[in-house]
Each structure stands twice: as structure tokens, then as C-alpha cells.
GROMACS .gro file of C-alpha atoms in nm:
model
  319
    1UNK     CA    1   0.867   2.239   0.818
    2UNK     CA    2   0.734   2.318   0.467
    3UNK     CA    3   1.077   2.454   0.350
    4UNK     CA    4   1.257   2.161   0.510
    5UNK     CA    5   1.032   1.919   0.310
    6UNK     CA    6   1.079   2.108  -0.017
    7UNK     CA    7   1.452   2.104   0.035
    8UNK     CA    8   1.440   1.728   0.104
    9UNK     CA    9   1.234   1.659  -0.214
   10UNK     CA   10   1.472   1.873  -0.426
   11UNK     CA   11   1.746   1.620  -0.349
   12UNK     CA   12   1.539   1.315  -0.419
   13UNK     CA   13   1.574   1.165  -0.771
   14UNK     CA   14   1.239   1.149  -0.942
   15UNK     CA   15   1.114   0.824  -1.086
   16UNK     CA   16   1.189   0.797  -1.463
   17UNK     CA   17   0.817   0.749  -1.537
   18UNK     CA   18   0.677   1.003  -1.287
   19UNK     CA   19   0.504   1.218  -1.548
   20UNK     CA   20   0.338   0.916  -1.693
   21UNK     CA   21   0.224   0.796  -1.350
   22UNK     CA   22   0.092   1.145  -1.268
   23UNK     CA   23  -0.126   1.139  -1.584
   24UNK     CA   24  -0.270   0.802  -1.486
   25UNK     CA   25  -0.338   0.922  -1.127
   26UNK     CA   26  -0.490   1.250  -1.241
   27UNK     CA   27  -0.721   1.082  -1.494
   28UNK     CA   28  -0.829   0.826  -1.237
   29UNK     CA   29  -0.905   1.091  -0.975
   30UNK     CA   30  -1.093   1.307  -1.228
   31UNK     CA   31  -1.326   1.021  -1.310
   32UNK     CA   32  -1.401   0.975  -0.941
   33UNK     CA   33  -1.451   1.343  -0.884
   34UNK     CA   34  -1.722   1.335  -1.156
   35UNK     CA   35  -1.896   1.030  -1.005
   36UNK     CA   36  -1.875   1.137  -0.635
   37UNK     CA   37  -1.716   0.799  -0.554
   38UNK     CA   38  -1.522   0.752  -0.240
   39UNK     CA   39  -1.153   0.694  -0.319
   40UNK     CA   40  -0.881   0.537  -0.110
   41UNK     CA   41  -0.510   0.538  -0.152
   42UNK     CA   42  -0.369   0.211  -0.022
   43UNK     CA   43   0.015   0.204   0.014
   44UNK     CA   44   0.171  -0.133   0.040
   45UNK     CA   45   0.503  -0.315   0.064
   46UNK     CA   46   0.849  -0.194   0.169
   47UNK     CA   47   1.077   0.072   0.035
   48UNK     CA   48   1.442   0.028  -0.058
   49UNK     CA   49   1.719   0.265   0.026
   50UNK     CA   50   2.002   0.239  -0.233
   51UNK     CA   51   2.363   0.237  -0.117
   52UNK     CA   52   2.501   0.335  -0.461
   53UNK     CA   53   2.373   0.544  -0.750
   54UNK     CA   54   2.418   0.245  -0.980
   55UNK     CA   55   2.234   0.032  -0.738
   56UNK     CA   56   2.364  -0.317  -0.660
   57UNK     CA   57   2.315  -0.307  -0.282
   58UNK     CA   58   2.033  -0.156  -0.082
   59UNK     CA   59   1.864  -0.153   0.254
   60UNK     CA   60   1.512  -0.299   0.256
   61UNK     CA   61   1.212  -0.281   0.478
   62UNK     CA   62   1.029  -0.586   0.597
   63UNK     CA   63   0.691  -0.623   0.409
   64UNK     CA   64   0.545  -0.866   0.167
   65UNK     CA   65   0.245  -0.641   0.105
   66UNK     CA   66  -0.002  -0.884   0.261
   67UNK     CA   67  -0.205  -0.630   0.457
   68UNK     CA   68  -0.219  -0.367   0.181
   69UNK     CA   69  -0.309  -0.612  -0.101
   70UNK     CA   70  -0.588  -0.773   0.102
   71UNK     CA   71  -0.719  -0.440   0.234
   72UNK     CA   72  -0.742  -0.301  -0.131
   73UNK     CA   73  -0.964  -0.593  -0.222
   74UNK     CA   74  -1.204  -0.525   0.074
   75UNK     CA   75  -1.211  -0.152  -0.008
   76UNK     CA   76  -1.322  -0.241  -0.355
   77UNK     CA   77  -1.586  -0.472  -0.216
   78UNK     CA   78  -1.714  -0.190  -0.006
   79UNK     CA   79  -1.762   0.046  -0.307
   80UNK     CA   80  -1.449   0.240  -0.304
   81UNK     CA   81  -1.224   0.323  -0.602
   82UNK     CA   82  -0.864   0.221  -0.506
   83UNK     CA   83  -0.522   0.368  -0.603
   84UNK     CA   84  -0.288   0.089  -0.502
   85UNK     CA   85   0.063   0.222  -0.458
   86UNK     CA   86   0.283  -0.088  -0.407
   87UNK     CA   87   0.626  -0.219  -0.403
   88UNK     CA   88   0.708  -0.376  -0.736
   89UNK     CA   89   0.688  -0.762  -0.708
   90UNK     CA   90   0.510  -0.751  -0.372
   91UNK     CA   91   0.160  -0.890  -0.335
   92UNK     CA   92  -0.123  -0.733  -0.541
   93UNK     CA   93  -0.498  -0.752  -0.507
   94UNK     CA   94  -0.653  -1.072  -0.646
   95UNK     CA   95  -0.308  -1.198  -0.778
   96UNK     CA   96  -0.215  -1.249  -0.413
   97UNK     CA   97  -0.427  -1.564  -0.395
   98UNK     CA   98  -0.201  -1.743  -0.640
   99UNK     CA   99   0.160  -1.699  -0.540
  100UNK     CA  100   0.452  -1.912  -0.655
  101UNK     CA  101   0.358  -2.223  -0.855
  102UNK     CA  102   0.007  -2.240  -0.708
  103UNK     CA  103  -0.164  -2.105  -1.015
  104UNK     CA  104   0.028  -2.328  -1.266
  105UNK     CA  105  -0.073  -2.628  -1.054
  106UNK     CA  106  -0.440  -2.534  -1.113
  107UNK     CA  107  -0.409  -2.553  -1.493
  108UNK     CA  108  -0.412  -2.843  -1.730
  109UNK     CA  109  -0.364  -2.872  -2.110
  110UNK     CA  110  -0.563  -3.071  -2.365
  111UNK     CA  111  -0.234  -3.215  -2.512
  112UNK     CA  112   0.011  -3.457  -2.364
  113UNK     CA  113   0.378  -3.356  -2.362
  114UNK     CA  114   0.457  -3.605  -2.646
  115UNK     CA  115   0.214  -3.468  -2.897
  116UNK     CA  116   0.299  -3.187  -3.135
  117UNK     CA  117   0.100  -2.878  -3.019
  118UNK     CA  118  -0.046  -2.625  -3.258
  119UNK     CA  119  -0.095  -2.301  -3.061
  120UNK     CA  120  -0.440  -2.234  -3.205
  121UNK     CA  121  -0.560  -2.586  -3.091
  122UNK     CA  122  -0.404  -2.578  -2.740
  123UNK     CA  123  -0.622  -2.491  -2.442
  124UNK     CA  124  -0.527  -2.493  -2.076
  125UNK     CA  125  -0.849  -2.484  -1.867
  126UNK     CA  126  -0.847  -2.461  -1.487
  127UNK     CA  127  -0.872  -2.811  -1.336
  128UNK     CA  128  -1.218  -2.900  -1.209
  129UNK     CA  129  -1.104  -2.932  -0.854
  130UNK     CA  130  -0.966  -2.574  -0.862
  131UNK     CA  131  -1.259  -2.397  -1.021
  132UNK     CA  132  -1.415  -2.317  -0.686
  133UNK     CA  133  -1.094  -2.144  -0.573
  134UNK     CA  134  -1.028  -1.951  -0.893
  135UNK     CA  135  -1.366  -1.854  -1.035
  136UNK     CA  136  -1.495  -1.620  -0.755
  137UNK     CA  137  -1.165  -1.429  -0.755
  138UNK     CA  138  -1.157  -1.399  -1.130
  139UNK     CA  139  -1.522  -1.273  -1.135
  140UNK     CA  140  -1.445  -1.010  -0.869
  141UNK     CA  141  -1.132  -0.901  -1.054
  142UNK     CA  142  -1.314  -0.872  -1.389
  143UNK     CA  143  -1.599  -0.667  -1.226
  144UNK     CA  144  -1.341  -0.427  -1.083
  145UNK     CA  145  -1.154  -0.398  -1.415
  146UNK     CA  146  -1.468  -0.331  -1.618
  147UNK     CA  147  -1.573  -0.056  -1.380
  148UNK     CA  148  -1.221   0.097  -1.381
  149UNK     CA  149  -1.208   0.128  -1.003
  150UNK     CA  150  -0.850   0.001  -0.950
  151UNK     CA  151  -0.529   0.179  -1.041
  152UNK     CA  152  -0.203   0.005  -0.949
  153UNK     CA  153   0.117   0.215  -0.942
  154UNK     CA  154   0.444   0.042  -0.854
  155UNK     CA  155   0.739   0.181  -0.664
  156UNK     CA  156   1.075   0.035  -0.560
  157UNK     CA  157   1.293   0.290  -0.380
  158UNK     CA  158   1.211   0.538  -0.096
  159UNK     CA  159   1.244   0.821  -0.352
  160UNK     CA  160   1.000   0.654  -0.583
  161UNK     CA  161   0.745   0.612  -0.305
  162UNK     CA  162   0.777   0.965  -0.173
  163UNK     CA  163   0.732   1.127  -0.515
  164UNK     CA  164   0.434   0.908  -0.604
  165UNK     CA  165   0.275   0.966  -0.262
  166UNK     CA  166   0.291   1.335  -0.323
  167UNK     CA  167   0.151   1.299  -0.670
  168UNK     CA  168  -0.138   1.098  -0.549
  169UNK     CA  169  -0.213   1.343  -0.268
  170UNK     CA  170  -0.217   1.642  -0.497
  171UNK     CA  171  -0.459   1.463  -0.732
  172UNK     CA  172  -0.687   1.344  -0.447
  173UNK     CA  173  -0.720   1.707  -0.304
  174UNK     CA  174  -1.029   1.779  -0.507
  175UNK     CA  175  -1.218   1.492  -0.352
  176UNK     CA  176  -1.205   1.660  -0.009
  177UNK     CA  177  -1.348   1.436   0.268
  178UNK     CA  178  -1.428   1.153   0.014
  179UNK     CA  179  -1.056   1.078  -0.002
  180UNK     CA  180  -0.922   0.821   0.247
  181UNK     CA  181  -0.554   0.736   0.289
  182UNK     CA  182  -0.458   0.395   0.419
  183UNK     CA  183  -0.081   0.420   0.468
  184UNK     CA  184   0.013   0.054   0.515
  185UNK     CA  185   0.358   0.067   0.336
  186UNK     CA  186   0.669  -0.010   0.538
  187UNK     CA  187   0.854   0.311   0.474
  188UNK     CA  188   1.224   0.354   0.564
  189UNK     CA  189   1.308   0.598   0.845
  190UNK     CA  190   1.664   0.630   0.719
  191UNK     CA  191   1.832   0.709   0.388
  192UNK     CA  192   2.162   0.807   0.237
  193UNK     CA  193   2.165   1.154   0.071
  194UNK     CA  194   2.251   1.143  -0.297
  195UNK     CA  195   2.565   1.356  -0.248
  196UNK     CA  196   2.700   1.100   0.000
  197UNK     CA  197   2.636   0.794  -0.212
  198UNK     CA  198   2.907   0.639  -0.427
  199UNK     CA  199   2.842   0.616  -0.798
  200UNK     CA  200   2.945   0.262  -0.855
  201UNK     CA  201   2.921  -0.068  -0.665
  202UNK     CA  202   3.110  -0.061  -0.338
  203UNK     CA  203   3.414  -0.290  -0.355
  204UNK     CA  204   3.493  -0.526  -0.080
  205UNK     CA  205   3.869  -0.486  -0.140
  206UNK     CA  206   3.844  -0.147   0.018
  207UNK     CA  207   3.746  -0.312   0.352
  208UNK     CA  208   3.430  -0.274   0.557
  209UNK     CA  209   3.231   0.030   0.442
  210UNK     CA  210   3.129   0.309   0.678
  211UNK     CA  211   2.767   0.398   0.598
  212UNK     CA  212   2.609   0.703   0.752
  213UNK     CA  213   2.231   0.705   0.744
  214UNK     CA  214   2.018   1.027   0.777
  215UNK     CA  215   1.665   1.050   0.914
  216UNK     CA  216   1.382   1.076   0.659
  217UNK     CA  217   1.165   1.374   0.727
  218UNK     CA  218   0.810   1.273   0.830
  219UNK     CA  219   0.598   1.353   0.518
  220UNK     CA  220   0.281   1.268   0.718
  221UNK     CA  221   0.289   1.624   0.856
  222UNK     CA  222   0.266   1.815   0.517
  223UNK     CA  223   0.035   1.541   0.383
  224UNK     CA  224  -0.222   1.601   0.660
  225UNK     CA  225  -0.174   1.973   0.701
  226UNK     CA  226  -0.094   2.095   0.350
  227UNK     CA  227  -0.151   1.840   0.075
  228UNK     CA  228  -0.475   1.679   0.199
  229UNK     CA  229  -0.614   1.875   0.491
  230UNK     CA  230  -0.971   1.753   0.428
  231UNK     CA  231  -0.903   1.386   0.381
  232UNK     CA  232  -0.946   1.096   0.627
  233UNK     CA  233  -0.590   0.979   0.693
  234UNK     CA  234  -0.504   0.646   0.857
  235UNK     CA  235  -0.151   0.541   0.940
  236UNK     CA  236   0.000   0.223   1.088
  237UNK     CA  237   0.224   0.166   1.384
  238UNK     CA  238   0.417  -0.158   1.409
  239UNK     CA  239   0.596  -0.241   1.739
  240UNK     CA  240   0.757  -0.540   1.898
  241UNK     CA  241   0.709  -0.414   2.257
  242UNK     CA  242   0.330  -0.416   2.348
  243UNK     CA  243   0.379  -0.172   2.639
  244UNK     CA  244   0.481   0.096   2.390
  245UNK     CA  245   0.198   0.041   2.140
  246UNK     CA  246  -0.077   0.277   2.246
  247UNK     CA  247   0.145   0.552   2.369
  248UNK     CA  248   0.338   0.557   2.037
  249UNK     CA  249   0.017   0.553   1.837
  250UNK     CA  250  -0.131   0.844   2.048
  251UNK     CA  251   0.196   1.031   2.011
  252UNK     CA  252   0.170   1.008   1.634
  253UNK     CA  253  -0.188   1.140   1.642
  254UNK     CA  254  -0.090   1.427   1.859
  255UNK     CA  255   0.201   1.517   1.643
  256UNK     CA  256   0.050   1.482   1.295
  257UNK     CA  257  -0.320   1.549   1.362
  258UNK     CA  258  -0.451   1.281   1.149
  259UNK     CA  259  -0.761   1.068   1.219
  260UNK     CA  260  -0.652   0.718   1.326
  261UNK     CA  261  -0.363   0.482   1.381
  262UNK     CA  262  -0.386   0.116   1.334
  263UNK     CA  263  -0.139  -0.028   1.588
  264UNK     CA  264  -0.018  -0.380   1.586
  265UNK     CA  265   0.248  -0.607   1.733
  266UNK     CA  266   0.479  -0.787   1.489
  267UNK     CA  267   0.413  -1.133   1.631
  268UNK     CA  268   0.023  -1.100   1.633
  269UNK     CA  269  -0.044  -0.859   1.348
  270UNK     CA  270  -0.240  -1.124   1.142
  271UNK     CA  271  -0.505  -1.172   1.400
  272UNK     CA  272  -0.515  -0.866   1.621
  273UNK     CA  273  -0.484  -0.482   1.567
  274UNK     CA  274  -0.568  -0.198   1.789
  275UNK     CA  275  -0.768   0.094   1.642
  276UNK     CA  276  -0.634   0.410   1.810
  277UNK     CA  277  -0.804   0.753   1.794
  278UNK     CA  278  -0.729   1.065   2.001
  279UNK     CA  279  -0.985   0.970   2.265
  280UNK     CA  280  -1.032   0.595   2.249
  281UNK     CA  281  -0.887   0.262   2.144
  282UNK     CA  282  -1.027  -0.080   2.080
  283UNK     CA  283  -0.919  -0.416   1.941
  284UNK     CA  284  -1.022  -0.584   1.621
  285UNK     CA  285  -0.955  -0.961   1.649
  286UNK     CA  286  -0.985  -1.266   1.427
  287UNK     CA  287  -1.061  -1.579   1.622
  288UNK     CA  288  -0.909  -1.920   1.544
  289UNK     CA  289  -1.252  -2.033   1.426
  290UNK     CA  290  -1.271  -1.737   1.186
  291UNK     CA  291  -0.921  -1.804   1.062
  292UNK     CA  292  -1.015  -2.165   0.982
  293UNK     CA  293  -1.313  -2.022   0.788
  294UNK     CA  294  -1.075  -1.800   0.580
  295UNK     CA  295  -1.182  -1.475   0.749
  296UNK     CA  296  -0.912  -1.216   0.706
  297UNK     CA  297  -0.862  -0.944   0.966
  298UNK     CA  298  -0.838  -0.687   0.684
  299UNK     CA  299  -1.216  -0.745   0.605
  300UNK     CA  300  -1.293  -0.632   0.963
  301UNK     CA  301  -1.056  -0.343   0.952
  302UNK     CA  302  -1.200  -0.204   0.627
  303UNK     CA  303  -1.562  -0.244   0.742
  304UNK     CA  304  -1.474  -0.050   1.055
  305UNK     CA  305  -1.302   0.222   0.854
  306UNK     CA  306  -1.586   0.251   0.612
  307UNK     CA  307  -1.827   0.336   0.900
  308UNK     CA  308  -1.590   0.588   1.038
  309UNK     CA  309  -1.522   0.744   0.691
  310UNK     CA  310  -1.895   0.763   0.608
  311UNK     CA  311  -1.955   0.950   0.939
  312UNK     CA  312  -1.654   1.182   0.869
  313UNK     CA  313  -1.804   1.269   0.530
  314UNK     CA  314  -2.150   1.336   0.669
  315UNK     CA  315  -2.008   1.563   0.943
  316UNK     CA  316  -1.785   1.749   0.690
  317UNK     CA  317  -2.091   1.818   0.473
  318UNK     CA  318  -2.277   1.961   0.765
  319UNK     CA  319  -2.008   2.223   0.832
   0.00000   0.00000   0.00000
């Protein structure tokens, strides 16, 4: 399997800024090694699979980054340092609360549109009725930024994601059991090899294209067994058929030997997940009353994982 993965990576184009990203990741992990801080990699958002080298068209995976961005916040609240590996332009921690025009609607200026504005004199405070919504999030973000516990690394394509995942895994290795991987990104199962991809935009005049997709090797296996054998690794399983959910999750645990699968059904993923281990499974649910009180299921998921991770660390230190 190792040689197959190496061969696969050798054909993947590296991100242009890979070395710069590696340096940021290494420095971040070194700081956390020195402080004995628990560190989690949260992957979030979907990957694209280009159909041309000069990419105009691509196949995308369904994900806005909701679960990953929310979970990153709750890991930070629970004392973790977070590497947030996310799809560019998907939701990010803290910023996710103000999507679209919502944030601009919360601001006002001290000048009317008819007056000549001098930049130095212009202010744009948050409207009084919006302060309660903005201030707590701003304070949490500033606290995290001041302590340097959040590193955000963007990706777009499948190749970007896989190279960066490997880079983060290699840098987290020194943290041993204090490293947690929360693999919430929607990663493509299929790709087009570079040598089968046209250089330029496919032309419609040529008629309907015939596109042959190949299976992406499962990097979870080398990640668990080679790159990070001592980490607490959590993957996700999304299904549309509930009768398959537990068996598919257990199958993944048996095959890849990681610690836990968070299984969910597409239609109910926002209010129910199933935590699946090799010998048990149980639901985490958000009730309608909790939803009305702005309780997010990710807060419960992260609290549960923190307990499991703490136990895992304690047991690892006793060996």
C-alpha cells in the first residue's frame, strides 16, 4: 500500500505555496510541542477535481464547511490549538456567523451619503441592536488570535488537500497522543489522472466529452498506520440510507484501525449523529428546544471527543 500511495502522490501536482504552508504548519506545531498543548487538525469543506490542466470546469463535492468551522470554534473553547484546513471561500471559524450581507447590515456610519467624507473622520460602529450578536464573537476571536492557537490553511483541489493533509500529519507526529485529527472535509473519491487530462478548456464543438474517473487511494490507511500511528483519528461517514450507516462506519474502523467514526444521514446531519467505535455506538442529538436556544450539535460532539481524547492520552502515558 505504501508504494501505491507514494506512486499516487508522485503524480499529484503540488500546491504552488506548499513550502510556505509547510513552514507555517511546522512553526505552529513546534510551539504546541513546547507547551504540551493538545492540537487538533480540523479538515473542512469540499475538494474540487479539475477536468482540465488550465482549469475552467471541475467536479465539486457537496460541503459548505458548516460542521468543520463550528467544530473548530468549540475545540478552541475546549483548550485545543487548531489547524483549520479548509476549502477556500467556505465557512471559517467566527466569520461563519456573518455570511453574505449580514455583517454590513450591522454597521452604520457617522456621515450621511450626501456629505463629503474625510477618511480620517469617518467611523462605522456596530449598530446598537447588533452589539449583542457581534461582541461575544469578536472577543472570542481576539482571544484566540492573541494566544496564537488557530492556524487556517486553505485548499481548493483534491491535490491541494492531499498534499497539505500529509504536511500537517508529518508535523503533528511529534505530538504523539496529544494530536487529534477530525476529518470533516468532503473529499472526492474519484479523480482524473494528470496524464489523461486535457491542457485547455474542453470545447463543446467536439461533442459530449467522455470522462473516465479513477478511484482515489484511501490515504486514511497510511495516515493512521504510518504518518500518525499515535494520534487520535476521527473520520466521518455520510450516508443517505440509514440501514447502511452503522455497518459502513464499522467497516471503516475495521479496515483503517482508527479510533472513531462520526456517522450521519444527509437529511438529519444537523441534529443527529452516531458516534461509532469498534465495540459500541450511541447517538448525539440536539432537540428542537436546544436548536431554538442556538445550541449547535458540534458543541456536543466536541465535548464528547474531548473526554475520549483525554482518556486516550492518559492511557497512552501509562504504557
